[in-house]
PDB file of C-alpha atoms in Angstrom:
ATOM      1  CA  MET A   1     -15.346 -36.691 -15.096  1.00 65.00           C
ATOM      2  CA  ASP A   2     -17.970 -36.072 -12.257  1.00 70.00           C
ATOM      3  CA  GLN A   3     -14.801 -35.439  -9.946  1.00 77.00           C
ATOM      4  CA  LEU A   4     -13.458 -32.857 -12.491  1.00 72.00           C
ATOM      5  CA  ILE A   5     -16.819 -31.028 -12.714  1.00 73.00           C
ATOM      6  CA  GLY A   6     -16.939 -31.231  -8.737  1.00 75.00           C
ATOM      7  CA  LEU A   7     -13.189 -29.746  -8.602  1.00 82.00           C
ATOM      8  CA  SER A   8     -14.078 -27.315 -10.737  1.00 79.00           C
ATOM      9  CA  GLU A   9     -17.276 -25.983  -8.491  1.00 79.00           C
ATOM     10  CA  HIS A  10     -14.812 -25.746  -5.696  1.00 79.00           C
ATOM     11  CA  LEU A  11     -12.040 -23.910  -7.940  1.00 87.00           C
ATOM     12  CA  ARG A  12     -14.851 -21.454  -9.111  1.00 82.00           C
ATOM     13  CA  ALA A  13     -15.361 -20.140  -5.846  1.00 86.00           C
ATOM     14  CA  TRP A  14     -11.498 -19.155  -5.298  1.00 90.00           C
ATOM     15  CA  PRO A  15     -11.194 -15.463  -5.757  1.00 92.00           C
ATOM     16  CA  ARG A  16     -10.223 -14.300  -9.392  1.00 93.00           C
ATOM     17  CA  TRP A  17      -6.550 -13.641  -9.020  1.00 94.00           C
ATOM     18  CA  GLN A  18      -6.099 -17.448  -7.612  1.00 94.00           C
ATOM     19  CA  GLN A  19      -7.831 -18.205 -10.715  1.00 93.00           C
ATOM     20  CA  LEU A  20      -6.160 -16.623 -13.022  1.00 95.00           C
ATOM     21  CA  ALA A  21      -3.008 -17.978 -10.796  1.00 95.00           C
ATOM     22  CA  GLY A  22      -3.894 -21.349 -11.803  1.00 95.00           C
ATOM     23  CA  ALA A  23      -4.745 -20.689 -15.442  1.00 96.00           C
ATOM     24  CA  THR A  24      -1.182 -19.119 -15.618  1.00 96.00           C
ATOM     25  CA  ALA A  25       0.558 -22.098 -13.962  1.00 97.00           C
ATOM     26  CA  LEU A  26      -1.435 -24.552 -16.707  1.00 95.00           C
ATOM     27  CA  THR A  27      -0.234 -22.335 -19.462  1.00 96.00           C
ATOM     28  CA  LEU A  28       3.471 -21.922 -18.156  1.00 96.00           C
ATOM     29  CA  THR A  29       3.301 -25.831 -17.670  1.00 95.00           C
ATOM     30  CA  ALA A  30       2.443 -26.033 -21.391  1.00 92.00           C
ATOM     31  CA  LEU A  31       5.335 -24.181 -22.493  1.00 91.00           C
ATOM     32  CA  LEU A  32       7.609 -26.160 -20.143  1.00 91.00           C
ATOM     33  CA  GLY A  33       6.283 -29.273 -22.017  1.00 87.00           C
ATOM     34  CA  HIS A  34       6.764 -27.518 -25.605  1.00 83.00           C
ATOM     35  CA  VAL A  35      10.321 -26.707 -24.478  1.00 83.00           C
ATOM     36  CA  TRP A  36      10.658 -30.464 -23.264  1.00 86.00           C
ATOM     37  CA  LEU A  37       9.623 -31.701 -26.737  1.00 80.00           C
ATOM     38  CA  VAL A  38      10.953 -28.926 -28.689  1.00 73.00           C
ATOM     39  CA  ASP A  39      12.873 -31.133 -31.393  1.00 71.00           C
ATOM     40  CA  HIS A  40       9.789 -33.213 -32.040  1.00 70.00           C
ATOM     41  CA  LEU A  41       7.786 -30.440 -32.148  1.00 63.00           C
ATOM     42  CA  GLN A  42       9.137 -27.915 -34.342  1.00 64.00           C
ATOM     43  CA  SER A  43       6.047 -26.893 -36.191  1.00 64.00           C
ATOM     44  CA  TYR A  44       3.477 -27.198 -33.595  1.00 69.00           C
ATOM     45  CA  GLN A  45       3.936 -24.549 -31.755  1.00 73.00           C
ATOM     46  CA  PHE A  46       0.787 -24.262 -29.681  1.00 82.00           C
ATOM     47  CA  LEU A  47       0.128 -27.959 -29.407  1.00 83.00           C
ATOM     48  CA  PHE A  48       0.565 -27.839 -25.595  1.00 87.00           C
ATOM     49  CA  PHE A  49      -1.397 -24.681 -25.201  1.00 93.00           C
ATOM     50  CA  PHE A  50      -4.620 -26.086 -26.139  1.00 94.00           C
ATOM     51  CA  PRO A  51      -5.065 -28.452 -23.309  1.00 94.00           C
ATOM     52  CA  ALA A  52      -4.172 -25.491 -20.921  1.00 96.00           C
ATOM     53  CA  VAL A  53      -6.653 -23.257 -22.336  1.00 96.00           C
ATOM     54  CA  CYS A  54      -9.256 -25.884 -22.200  1.00 95.00           C
ATOM     55  CA  LEU A  55      -8.456 -27.153 -18.438  1.00 94.00           C
ATOM     56  CA  SER A  56      -8.247 -23.292 -17.605  1.00 95.00           C
ATOM     57  CA  ALA A  57     -11.975 -22.577 -18.780  1.00 95.00           C
ATOM     58  CA  LEU A  58     -13.335 -25.564 -17.444  1.00 92.00           C
ATOM     59  CA  LEU A  59     -11.656 -25.313 -13.826  1.00 92.00           C
ATOM     60  CA  PHE A  60     -11.474 -21.583 -13.408  1.00 93.00           C
ATOM     61  CA  GLY A  61     -14.075 -20.179 -15.861  1.00 92.00           C
ATOM     62  CA  GLU A  62     -14.211 -18.473 -19.373  1.00 94.00           C
ATOM     63  CA  GLU A  63     -12.175 -15.503 -18.045  1.00 95.00           C
ATOM     64  CA  SER A  64      -9.190 -17.459 -17.150  1.00 96.00           C
ATOM     65  CA  GLY A  65      -9.757 -19.388 -20.385  1.00 96.00           C
ATOM     66  CA  ILE A  66      -9.324 -16.061 -22.109  1.00 97.00           C
ATOM     67  CA  TRP A  67      -6.373 -15.239 -20.238  1.00 97.00           C
ATOM     68  CA  SER A  68      -4.720 -18.423 -20.904  1.00 97.00           C
ATOM     69  CA  VAL A  69      -5.468 -17.829 -24.462  1.00 97.00           C
ATOM     70  CA  ALA A  70      -3.996 -14.388 -24.360  1.00 97.00           C
ATOM     71  CA  LEU A  71      -0.793 -15.302 -22.381  1.00 96.00           C
ATOM     72  CA  SER A  72      -0.267 -18.647 -24.844  1.00 95.00           C
ATOM     73  CA  ALA A  73      -0.367 -16.081 -27.723  1.00 92.00           C
ATOM     74  CA  ALA A  74       1.977 -13.788 -26.315  1.00 91.00           C
ATOM     75  CA  LEU A  75       4.438 -16.408 -25.110  1.00 90.00           C
ATOM     76  CA  ALA A  76       4.594 -18.359 -28.347  1.00 85.00           C
ATOM     77  CA  ALA A  77       4.906 -15.040 -30.107  1.00 83.00           C
ATOM     78  CA  PHE A  78       7.761 -13.765 -28.014  1.00 84.00           C
ATOM     79  CA  LEU A  79       9.889 -16.977 -27.255  1.00 81.00           C
ATOM     80  CA  LEU A  80       8.826 -19.725 -29.939  1.00 75.00           C
ATOM     81  CA  PHE A  81       8.712 -17.951 -33.171  1.00 74.00           C
ATOM     82  CA  GLU A  82      11.520 -16.911 -35.038  1.00 71.00           C
ATOM     83  CA  PRO A  83      13.138 -14.213 -34.651  1.00 68.00           C
ATOM     84  CA  GLU A  84      12.352 -14.163 -31.115  1.00 63.00           C
ATOM     85  CA  GLY A  85      10.319 -11.201 -29.886  1.00 65.00           C
ATOM     86  CA  PHE A  86       6.774 -10.217 -30.263  1.00 67.00           C
ATOM     87  CA  ALA A  87       7.328  -9.450 -33.903  1.00 70.00           C
ATOM     88  CA  VAL A  88       5.942 -12.105 -36.102  1.00 72.00           C
ATOM     89  CA  SER A  89       7.515 -12.077 -39.524  1.00 74.00           C
ATOM     90  CA  ASP A  90       6.606 -15.076 -41.274  1.00 78.00           C
ATOM     91  CA  ALA A  91       2.976 -15.031 -42.352  1.00 82.00           C
ATOM     92  CA  ASP A  92       2.688 -18.626 -41.728  1.00 82.00           C
ATOM     93  CA  GLU A  93       3.459 -18.129 -38.125  1.00 81.00           C
ATOM     94  CA  ALA A  94       0.776 -15.088 -38.211  1.00 84.00           C
ATOM     95  CA  LEU A  95      -1.822 -17.320 -39.756  1.00 89.00           C
ATOM     96  CA  ALA A  96      -1.063 -19.895 -37.125  1.00 87.00           C
ATOM     97  CA  LEU A  97      -1.126 -17.359 -34.270  1.00 89.00           C
ATOM     98  CA  VAL A  98      -4.675 -15.905 -35.508  1.00 92.00           C
ATOM     99  CA  LEU A  99      -6.156 -19.353 -36.159  1.00 94.00           C
ATOM    100  CA  PHE A 100      -4.913 -20.425 -32.441  1.00 93.00           C
ATOM    101  CA  ILE A 101      -6.321 -17.234 -30.806  1.00 95.00           C
ATOM    102  CA  SER A 102      -9.855 -17.924 -32.859  1.00 97.00           C
ATOM    103  CA  VAL A 103      -9.880 -21.500 -31.730  1.00 97.00           C
ATOM    104  CA  GLY A 104      -8.781 -20.991 -28.046  1.00 96.00           C
ATOM    105  CA  LEU A 105     -11.489 -18.424 -27.909  1.00 97.00           C
ATOM    106  CA  PHE A 106     -13.882 -20.297 -29.252  1.00 97.00           C
ATOM    107  CA  LEU A 107     -13.273 -23.330 -27.311  1.00 97.00           C
ATOM    108  CA  CYS A 108     -13.572 -20.991 -23.989  1.00 96.00           C
ATOM    109  CA  TRP A 109     -17.006 -19.818 -24.963  1.00 96.00           C
ATOM    110  CA  THR A 110     -17.979 -23.396 -25.663  1.00 96.00           C
ATOM    111  CA  ILE A 111     -17.030 -24.637 -22.588  1.00 93.00           C
ATOM    112  CA  SER A 112     -18.700 -22.207 -20.695  1.00 92.00           C
ATOM    113  CA  ALA A 113     -21.809 -22.420 -22.604  1.00 93.00           C
ATOM    114  CA  MET A 114     -21.608 -26.174 -21.925  1.00 91.00           C
ATOM    115  CA  ARG A 115     -21.139 -25.306 -18.053  1.00 85.00           C
ATOM    116  CA  ARG A 116     -24.072 -23.102 -18.125  1.00 85.00           C
ATOM    117  CA  HIS A 117     -26.255 -25.518 -19.589  1.00 87.00           C
ATOM    118  CA  LEU A 118     -25.091 -28.246 -17.532  1.00 78.00           C
ATOM    119  CA  GLY A 119     -25.977 -26.454 -14.349  1.00 71.00           C
ATOM    120  CA  THR A 120     -29.474 -25.890 -15.558  1.00 74.00           C
ATOM    121  CA  LEU A 121     -29.912 -29.463 -15.866  1.00 70.00           C
ATOM    122  CA  SER A 122     -31.657 -31.639 -13.151  1.00 58.00           C
ATOM    123  CA  PHE A 123     -30.608 -35.287 -12.442  1.00 57.00           C
ATOM    124  CA  ASP A 124     -32.921 -37.111 -10.796  1.00 50.00           C
TER     125      ASP A 124
END
């Protein structure tokens, strides 16, 4: 875990566009994982997106995590819901989308607060 925290310190020094590109790459990797296992994940459209959101927030910062939430929600709404497109006509899918966005934002804010608190601690 110490290595992951050390890596995140290095990645947070990157320019904003590189951080967002990294978050985008993690999110697209999550989409590919979902597409690869689509036969087994019919009702779990957001399962692979949660790790991408958490890693984006941890590695690149809160803004990148929020970007990953927004991109994940847009990709799921556009590519994974029936009928394809941004129209979410099923009430269950709409509820899943709202819950994903809520939980994803909560995770981003929690990870960011934990990172700020970790930075204030002294380990002597």
